[in-house]
Amino acid sequence: MRIIGLTGGSGSGKGAVSEILRELNIPSIDTDLVYRELTASESPCLSALKAAFGEDIISDDGSLNRRKLSMIVFSGQDADAQRATLNSIAHRFILAETESRLRELESVGYELAFVDAPVLFESGFDKRCDAIVAVIANKDARINRIVSRDGLTVEMAEKRIATQLSDDELTRLCDYVIVNDADFDTLKSNVIDIVGKIKMNYNLKGDK
């Protein structure tokens, strides 16, 4: 099975790309969703985070309070060190679960699968990918999406973007680039075009 990395900064629109891939019957593993599932209730991942960042990051229902954790790692003291700690914990559990899901997809006959990972290069998962697609968008659009989706302030959204790879860096590192500044139909057309190129490159006939 060919593994295609899907990356891009927060708010770039990777989720919309994954939605289109699902319409094309191409699986896309959302590592952010994997993280949410791993931290929705008591788990080894959540226990490790709690040990590192304290009880305050746990919501009343026992799940991870992502907003409180974001405030620590993007706005608190020693933010760089805190982000490094978060990444070292989260990446380990997310990548293990992602590998498990990829094995399941391959076992049922899929020839192609995408892995949606905002920190694909930082986590080292780029080395597992046959090709990598970047999704980029202008900064204002990204900020609006982050604020609306995650309930963060504009300042916090800007700080999050500042810690991530720039569009220029992603363009240099990735094999394909999707610019998500237009409407959904344009995005869908671009995704279909890139999927076609990937299938042709690896001589893949179908979706499985």
PDB file of C-alpha atoms in Angstrom:
ATOM      1  CA  MET A   1       0.000   0.000   0.000  1.00  0.00           C
ATOM      2  CA  ARG A   2       1.191   3.500  -0.856  1.00  0.00           C
ATOM      3  CA  ILE A   3       1.119   5.985   2.021  1.00  0.00           C
ATOM      4  CA  ILE A   4       0.676   9.642   1.146  1.00  0.00           C
ATOM      5  CA  GLY A   5       1.338  12.303   3.754  1.00  0.00           C
ATOM      6  CA  LEU A   6      -1.110  15.196   3.916  1.00  0.00           C
ATOM      7  CA  THR A   7       0.217  18.174   5.817  1.00  0.00           C
ATOM      8  CA  GLY A   8      -0.161  21.909   6.240  1.00  0.00           C
ATOM      9  CA  GLY A   9      -0.477  24.488   8.961  1.00  0.00           C
ATOM     10  CA  SER A  10      -3.429  24.799  11.307  1.00  0.00           C
ATOM     11  CA  GLY A  11      -6.448  26.219   9.494  1.00  0.00           C
ATOM     12  CA  SER A  12      -5.118  25.457   6.016  1.00  0.00           C
ATOM     13  CA  GLY A  13      -8.027  23.154   5.178  1.00  0.00           C
ATOM     14  CA  LYS A  14      -6.617  19.639   5.421  1.00  0.00           C
ATOM     15  CA  GLY A  15      -9.945  18.458   6.816  1.00  0.00           C
ATOM     16  CA  ALA A  16     -11.743  19.605   3.671  1.00  0.00           C
ATOM     17  CA  VAL A  17      -9.204  17.756   1.548  1.00  0.00           C
ATOM     18  CA  SER A  18      -9.754  14.597   3.600  1.00  0.00           C
ATOM     19  CA  GLU A  19     -13.511  14.969   3.116  1.00  0.00           C
ATOM     20  CA  ILE A  20     -12.993  15.015  -0.643  1.00  0.00           C
ATOM     21  CA  LEU A  21     -10.720  11.976  -0.436  1.00  0.00           C
ATOM     22  CA  ARG A  22     -13.436  10.057   1.395  1.00  0.00           C
ATOM     23  CA  GLU A  23     -15.874  10.966  -1.392  1.00  0.00           C
ATOM     24  CA  LEU A  24     -13.355   9.357  -3.760  1.00  0.00           C
ATOM     25  CA  ASN A  25     -13.289   6.244  -1.538  1.00  0.00           C
ATOM     26  CA  ILE A  26      -9.703   6.913  -0.517  1.00  0.00           C
ATOM     27  CA  PRO A  27      -9.075   6.545   3.215  1.00  0.00           C
ATOM     28  CA  SER A  28      -7.477   9.408   5.100  1.00  0.00           C
ATOM     29  CA  ILE A  29      -6.354   8.950   8.682  1.00  0.00           C
ATOM     30  CA  ASP A  30      -6.771  12.209  10.586  1.00  0.00           C
ATOM     31  CA  THR A  31      -4.039  12.200  13.219  1.00  0.00           C
ATOM     32  CA  ASP A  32      -5.711  15.084  15.051  1.00  0.00           C
ATOM     33  CA  LEU A  33      -8.851  12.955  15.361  1.00  0.00           C
ATOM     34  CA  VAL A  34      -6.710  10.036  16.504  1.00  0.00           C
ATOM     35  CA  TYR A  35      -5.310  12.336  19.196  1.00  0.00           C
ATOM     36  CA  ARG A  36      -8.816  13.385  20.242  1.00  0.00           C
ATOM     37  CA  GLU A  37      -9.893   9.766  20.526  1.00  0.00           C
ATOM     38  CA  LEU A  38      -6.787   8.856  22.514  1.00  0.00           C
ATOM     39  CA  THR A  39      -7.487  11.693  24.971  1.00  0.00           C
ATOM     40  CA  ALA A  40     -11.293  11.451  25.179  1.00  0.00           C
ATOM     41  CA  SER A  41     -11.109   9.344  28.324  1.00  0.00           C
ATOM     42  CA  GLU A  42      -8.573   7.696  30.618  1.00  0.00           C
ATOM     43  CA  SER A  43      -5.791   6.181  28.521  1.00  0.00           C
ATOM     44  CA  PRO A  44      -2.006   5.748  28.618  1.00  0.00           C
ATOM     45  CA  CYS A  45      -1.675   8.851  26.429  1.00  0.00           C
ATOM     46  CA  LEU A  46      -3.868  10.996  28.671  1.00  0.00           C
ATOM     47  CA  SER A  47      -2.106   9.721  31.777  1.00  0.00           C
ATOM     48  CA  ALA A  48       1.268  10.707  30.336  1.00  0.00           C
ATOM     49  CA  LEU A  49      -0.007  14.188  29.483  1.00  0.00           C
ATOM     50  CA  LYS A  50      -1.506  14.618  32.925  1.00  0.00           C
ATOM     51  CA  ALA A  51       1.785  13.623  34.537  1.00  0.00           C
ATOM     52  CA  ALA A  52       3.633  16.200  32.436  1.00  0.00           C
ATOM     53  CA  PHE A  53       1.203  19.140  32.580  1.00  0.00           C
ATOM     54  CA  GLY A  54      -0.910  18.596  35.689  1.00  0.00           C
ATOM     55  CA  GLU A  55      -4.515  17.874  36.614  1.00  0.00           C
ATOM     56  CA  ASP A  56      -5.747  21.229  35.276  1.00  0.00           C
ATOM     57  CA  ILE A  57      -5.650  19.964  31.694  1.00  0.00           C
ATOM     58  CA  ILE A  58      -8.353  17.387  32.484  1.00  0.00           C
ATOM     59  CA  SER A  59     -11.999  18.399  31.954  1.00  0.00           C
ATOM     60  CA  ASP A  60     -14.795  17.488  34.350  1.00  0.00           C
ATOM     61  CA  ASP A  61     -15.805  14.599  32.084  1.00  0.00           C
ATOM     62  CA  GLY A  62     -12.312  13.121  32.234  1.00  0.00           C
ATOM     63  CA  SER A  63     -11.239  14.145  28.729  1.00  0.00           C
ATOM     64  CA  LEU A  64      -8.340  16.377  27.747  1.00  0.00           C
ATOM     65  CA  ASN A  65      -9.122  20.086  27.900  1.00  0.00           C
ATOM     66  CA  ARG A  66      -7.348  21.059  24.697  1.00  0.00           C
ATOM     67  CA  ARG A  67      -7.869  24.771  25.227  1.00  0.00           C
ATOM     68  CA  LYS A  68      -6.110  24.744  28.604  1.00  0.00           C
ATOM     69  CA  LEU A  69      -3.288  22.657  27.219  1.00  0.00           C
ATOM     70  CA  SER A  70      -2.944  25.046  24.259  1.00  0.00           C
ATOM     71  CA  MET A  71      -2.638  27.985  26.634  1.00  0.00           C
ATOM     72  CA  ILE A  72       0.244  26.227  28.390  1.00  0.00           C
ATOM     73  CA  VAL A  73       2.178  25.217  25.293  1.00  0.00           C
ATOM     74  CA  PHE A  74       1.604  28.353  23.222  1.00  0.00           C
ATOM     75  CA  SER A  75       1.333  31.144  25.786  1.00  0.00           C
ATOM     76  CA  GLY A  76       2.797  29.960  29.089  1.00  0.00           C
ATOM     77  CA  GLN A  77       6.267  30.188  30.542  1.00  0.00           C
ATOM     78  CA  ASP A  78       8.888  28.072  28.751  1.00  0.00           C
ATOM     79  CA  ALA A  79       6.428  27.544  25.895  1.00  0.00           C
ATOM     80  CA  ASP A  80       9.091  26.070  23.601  1.00  0.00           C
ATOM     81  CA  ALA A  81      10.072  23.457  26.167  1.00  0.00           C
ATOM     82  CA  GLN A  82       6.428  22.708  26.924  1.00  0.00           C
ATOM     83  CA  ARG A  83       5.675  22.149  23.227  1.00  0.00           C
ATOM     84  CA  ALA A  84       8.647  19.822  22.961  1.00  0.00           C
ATOM     85  CA  THR A  85       7.329  17.803  25.901  1.00  0.00           C
ATOM     86  CA  LEU A  86       3.828  17.683  24.433  1.00  0.00           C
ATOM     87  CA  ASN A  87       5.124  16.548  21.050  1.00  0.00           C
ATOM     88  CA  SER A  88       7.337  13.840  22.495  1.00  0.00           C
ATOM     89  CA  ILE A  89       4.351  12.351  24.336  1.00  0.00           C
ATOM     90  CA  ALA A  90       1.615  12.837  21.762  1.00  0.00           C
ATOM     91  CA  HIS A  91       3.598  11.766  18.702  1.00  0.00           C
ATOM     92  CA  ARG A  92       4.522   8.440  20.263  1.00  0.00           C
ATOM     93  CA  PHE A  93       0.919   7.405  20.885  1.00  0.00           C
ATOM     94  CA  ILE A  94      -0.517   8.932  17.710  1.00  0.00           C
ATOM     95  CA  LEU A  95       2.011   7.272  15.418  1.00  0.00           C
ATOM     96  CA  ALA A  96       1.515   3.867  17.018  1.00  0.00           C
ATOM     97  CA  GLU A  97      -2.253   4.090  16.512  1.00  0.00           C
ATOM     98  CA  THR A  98      -1.818   5.399  12.965  1.00  0.00           C
ATOM     99  CA  GLU A  99       0.414   2.465  12.048  1.00  0.00           C
ATOM    100  CA  SER A 100      -2.209   0.091  13.427  1.00  0.00           C
ATOM    101  CA  ARG A 101      -4.939   1.680  11.296  1.00  0.00           C
ATOM    102  CA  LEU A 102      -2.769   1.575   8.181  1.00  0.00           C
ATOM    103  CA  ARG A 103      -2.219  -2.150   8.680  1.00  0.00           C
ATOM    104  CA  GLU A 104      -5.978  -2.637   8.920  1.00  0.00           C
ATOM    105  CA  LEU A 105      -6.572  -0.720   5.675  1.00  0.00           C
ATOM    106  CA  GLU A 106      -3.919  -2.732   3.866  1.00  0.00           C
ATOM    107  CA  SER A 107      -5.379  -5.995   5.165  1.00  0.00           C
ATOM    108  CA  VAL A 108      -8.721  -5.254   3.479  1.00  0.00           C
ATOM    109  CA  GLY A 109      -7.110  -4.416   0.146  1.00  0.00           C
ATOM    110  CA  TYR A 110      -6.580  -0.659  -0.038  1.00  0.00           C
ATOM    111  CA  GLU A 111      -3.728   0.326  -2.355  1.00  0.00           C
ATOM    112  CA  LEU A 112      -3.617   3.967  -1.295  1.00  0.00           C
ATOM    113  CA  ALA A 113      -4.115   5.811   1.995  1.00  0.00           C
ATOM    114  CA  PHE A 114      -3.491   9.358   3.140  1.00  0.00           C
ATOM    115  CA  VAL A 115      -2.266  10.352   6.588  1.00  0.00           C
ATOM    116  CA  ASP A 116      -3.398  13.847   7.598  1.00  0.00           C
ATOM    117  CA  ALA A 117      -0.691  15.091   9.950  1.00  0.00           C
ATOM    118  CA  PRO A 118      -0.153  18.806  10.727  1.00  0.00           C
ATOM    119  CA  VAL A 119       3.310  18.045  12.113  1.00  0.00           C
ATOM    120  CA  LEU A 120       4.261  15.346   9.629  1.00  0.00           C
ATOM    121  CA  PHE A 121       7.916  16.371   9.384  1.00  0.00           C
ATOM    122  CA  GLU A 122       8.302  17.269  13.050  1.00  0.00           C
ATOM    123  CA  SER A 123       7.007  13.839  14.094  1.00  0.00           C
ATOM    124  CA  GLY A 124       9.291  12.007  11.665  1.00  0.00           C
ATOM    125  CA  PHE A 125       6.372  10.299   9.918  1.00  0.00           C
ATOM    126  CA  ASP A 126       7.428  11.828   6.584  1.00  0.00           C
ATOM    127  CA  LYS A 127       9.953   8.985   6.338  1.00  0.00           C
ATOM    128  CA  ARG A 128       7.059   6.496   6.105  1.00  0.00           C
ATOM    129  CA  CYS A 129       5.422   8.317   3.204  1.00  0.00           C
ATOM    130  CA  ASP A 130       5.812   7.547  -0.487  1.00  0.00           C
ATOM    131  CA  ALA A 131       4.828  11.132  -1.348  1.00  0.00           C
ATOM    132  CA  ILE A 132       3.654  14.202   0.549  1.00  0.00           C
ATOM    133  CA  VAL A 133       0.932  16.720  -0.278  1.00  0.00           C
ATOM    134  CA  ALA A 134       0.907  20.152   1.372  1.00  0.00           C
ATOM    135  CA  VAL A 135      -2.220  22.261   1.839  1.00  0.00           C
ATOM    136  CA  ILE A 136      -1.554  25.986   2.173  1.00  0.00           C
ATOM    137  CA  ALA A 137      -3.800  29.032   2.573  1.00  0.00           C
ATOM    138  CA  ASN A 138      -3.455  32.721   3.305  1.00  0.00           C
ATOM    139  CA  LYS A 139      -2.918  33.731   6.924  1.00  0.00           C
ATOM    140  CA  ASP A 140      -6.215  35.605   7.434  1.00  0.00           C
ATOM    141  CA  ALA A 141      -8.252  32.612   6.273  1.00  0.00           C
ATOM    142  CA  ARG A 142      -6.288  30.322   8.558  1.00  0.00           C
ATOM    143  CA  ILE A 143      -6.770  32.574  11.583  1.00  0.00           C
ATOM    144  CA  ASN A 144     -10.519  32.781  10.983  1.00  0.00           C
ATOM    145  CA  ARG A 145     -10.785  28.999  10.721  1.00  0.00           C
ATOM    146  CA  ILE A 146      -8.749  28.403  13.888  1.00  0.00           C
ATOM    147  CA  VAL A 147     -10.731  30.942  15.937  1.00  0.00           C
ATOM    148  CA  SER A 148     -14.047  29.516  14.734  1.00  0.00           C
ATOM    149  CA  ARG A 149     -13.054  25.870  15.129  1.00  0.00           C
ATOM    150  CA  ASP A 150     -11.011  25.869  18.347  1.00  0.00           C
ATOM    151  CA  GLY A 151     -12.420  28.855  20.228  1.00  0.00           C
ATOM    152  CA  LEU A 152      -9.027  30.523  20.512  1.00  0.00           C
ATOM    153  CA  THR A 153      -8.320  34.237  20.400  1.00  0.00           C
ATOM    154  CA  VAL A 154      -6.780  35.800  17.311  1.00  0.00           C
ATOM    155  CA  GLU A 155      -3.547  36.291  19.256  1.00  0.00           C
ATOM    156  CA  MET A 156      -3.395  32.622  20.223  1.00  0.00           C
ATOM    157  CA  ALA A 157      -4.148  31.590  16.648  1.00  0.00           C
ATOM    158  CA  GLU A 158      -1.303  33.777  15.394  1.00  0.00           C
ATOM    159  CA  LYS A 159       1.076  32.253  17.949  1.00  0.00           C
ATOM    160  CA  ARG A 160       0.080  28.766  16.837  1.00  0.00           C
ATOM    161  CA  ILE A 161       0.736  29.623  13.187  1.00  0.00           C
ATOM    162  CA  ALA A 162       4.094  31.183  14.087  1.00  0.00           C
ATOM    163  CA  THR A 163       5.315  27.881  15.571  1.00  0.00           C
ATOM    164  CA  GLN A 164       4.542  25.884  12.415  1.00  0.00           C
ATOM    165  CA  LEU A 165       6.378  25.452   9.129  1.00  0.00           C
ATOM    166  CA  SER A 166       5.801  28.306   6.708  1.00  0.00           C
ATOM    167  CA  ASP A 167       4.106  27.873   3.336  1.00  0.00           C
ATOM    168  CA  ASP A 168       7.467  28.406   1.630  1.00  0.00           C
ATOM    169  CA  GLU A 169       9.033  25.628   3.695  1.00  0.00           C
ATOM    170  CA  LEU A 170       6.153  23.259   2.980  1.00  0.00           C
ATOM    171  CA  THR A 171       6.293  24.017  -0.731  1.00  0.00           C
ATOM    172  CA  ARG A 172      10.000  23.175  -0.741  1.00  0.00           C
ATOM    173  CA  LEU A 173       9.628  19.964   1.279  1.00  0.00           C
ATOM    174  CA  CYS A 174       6.522  18.455  -0.325  1.00  0.00           C
ATOM    175  CA  ASP A 175       5.917  16.700  -3.639  1.00  0.00           C
ATOM    176  CA  TYR A 176       2.548  18.335  -4.335  1.00  0.00           C
ATOM    177  CA  VAL A 177       0.953  21.581  -3.140  1.00  0.00           C
ATOM    178  CA  ILE A 178      -2.735  22.508  -2.925  1.00  0.00           C
ATOM    179  CA  VAL A 179      -3.542  26.200  -2.481  1.00  0.00           C
ATOM    180  CA  ASN A 180      -6.819  26.400  -0.560  1.00  0.00           C
ATOM    181  CA  ASP A 181      -7.740  30.053  -1.108  1.00  0.00           C
ATOM    182  CA  ALA A 182     -10.686  29.588  -3.477  1.00  0.00           C
ATOM    183  CA  ASP A 183     -14.068  27.835  -3.238  1.00  0.00           C
ATOM    184  CA  PHE A 184     -14.783  24.197  -2.423  1.00  0.00           C
ATOM    185  CA  ASP A 185     -15.318  23.192  -6.056  1.00  0.00           C
ATOM    186  CA  THR A 186     -11.868  24.503  -6.976  1.00  0.00           C
ATOM    187  CA  LEU A 187     -10.347  22.638  -4.040  1.00  0.00           C
ATOM    188  CA  LYS A 188     -12.103  19.432  -5.093  1.00  0.00           C
ATOM    189  CA  SER A 189     -10.842  19.772  -8.662  1.00  0.00           C
ATOM    190  CA  ASN A 190      -7.282  20.232  -7.416  1.00  0.00           C
ATOM    191  CA  VAL A 191      -7.520  17.199  -5.124  1.00  0.00           C
ATOM    192  CA  ILE A 192      -8.879  14.997  -7.930  1.00  0.00           C
ATOM    193  CA  ASP A 193      -6.043  16.144 -10.190  1.00  0.00           C
ATOM    194  CA  ILE A 194      -3.354  15.317  -7.630  1.00  0.00           C
ATOM    195  CA  VAL A 195      -4.896  11.943  -6.782  1.00  0.00           C
ATOM    196  CA  GLY A 196      -4.864  11.120 -10.478  1.00  0.00           C
ATOM    197  CA  LYS A 197      -1.171  12.007 -10.728  1.00  0.00           C
ATOM    198  CA  ILE A 198      -0.334   9.898  -7.682  1.00  0.00           C
ATOM    199  CA  LYS A 199      -2.251   6.886  -9.008  1.00  0.00           C
ATOM    200  CA  MET A 200      -0.549   7.217 -12.381  1.00  0.00           C
ATOM    201  CA  ASN A 201       2.870   7.561 -10.769  1.00  0.00           C
ATOM    202  CA  TYR A 202       2.439   4.352  -8.772  1.00  0.00           C
ATOM    203  CA  ASN A 203       0.382   2.513 -11.385  1.00  0.00           C
ATOM    204  CA  LEU A 204      -2.601   2.136  -9.052  1.00  0.00           C
ATOM    205  CA  LYS A 205      -5.735   0.978 -10.818  1.00  0.00           C
ATOM    206  CA  GLY A 206      -8.518   1.271  -8.279  1.00  0.00           C
ATOM    207  CA  ASP A 207      -9.340   2.547  -4.797  1.00  0.00           C
ATOM    208  CA  LYS A 208      -8.474  -0.802  -3.211  1.00  0.00           C
TER     209      LYS A 208
END
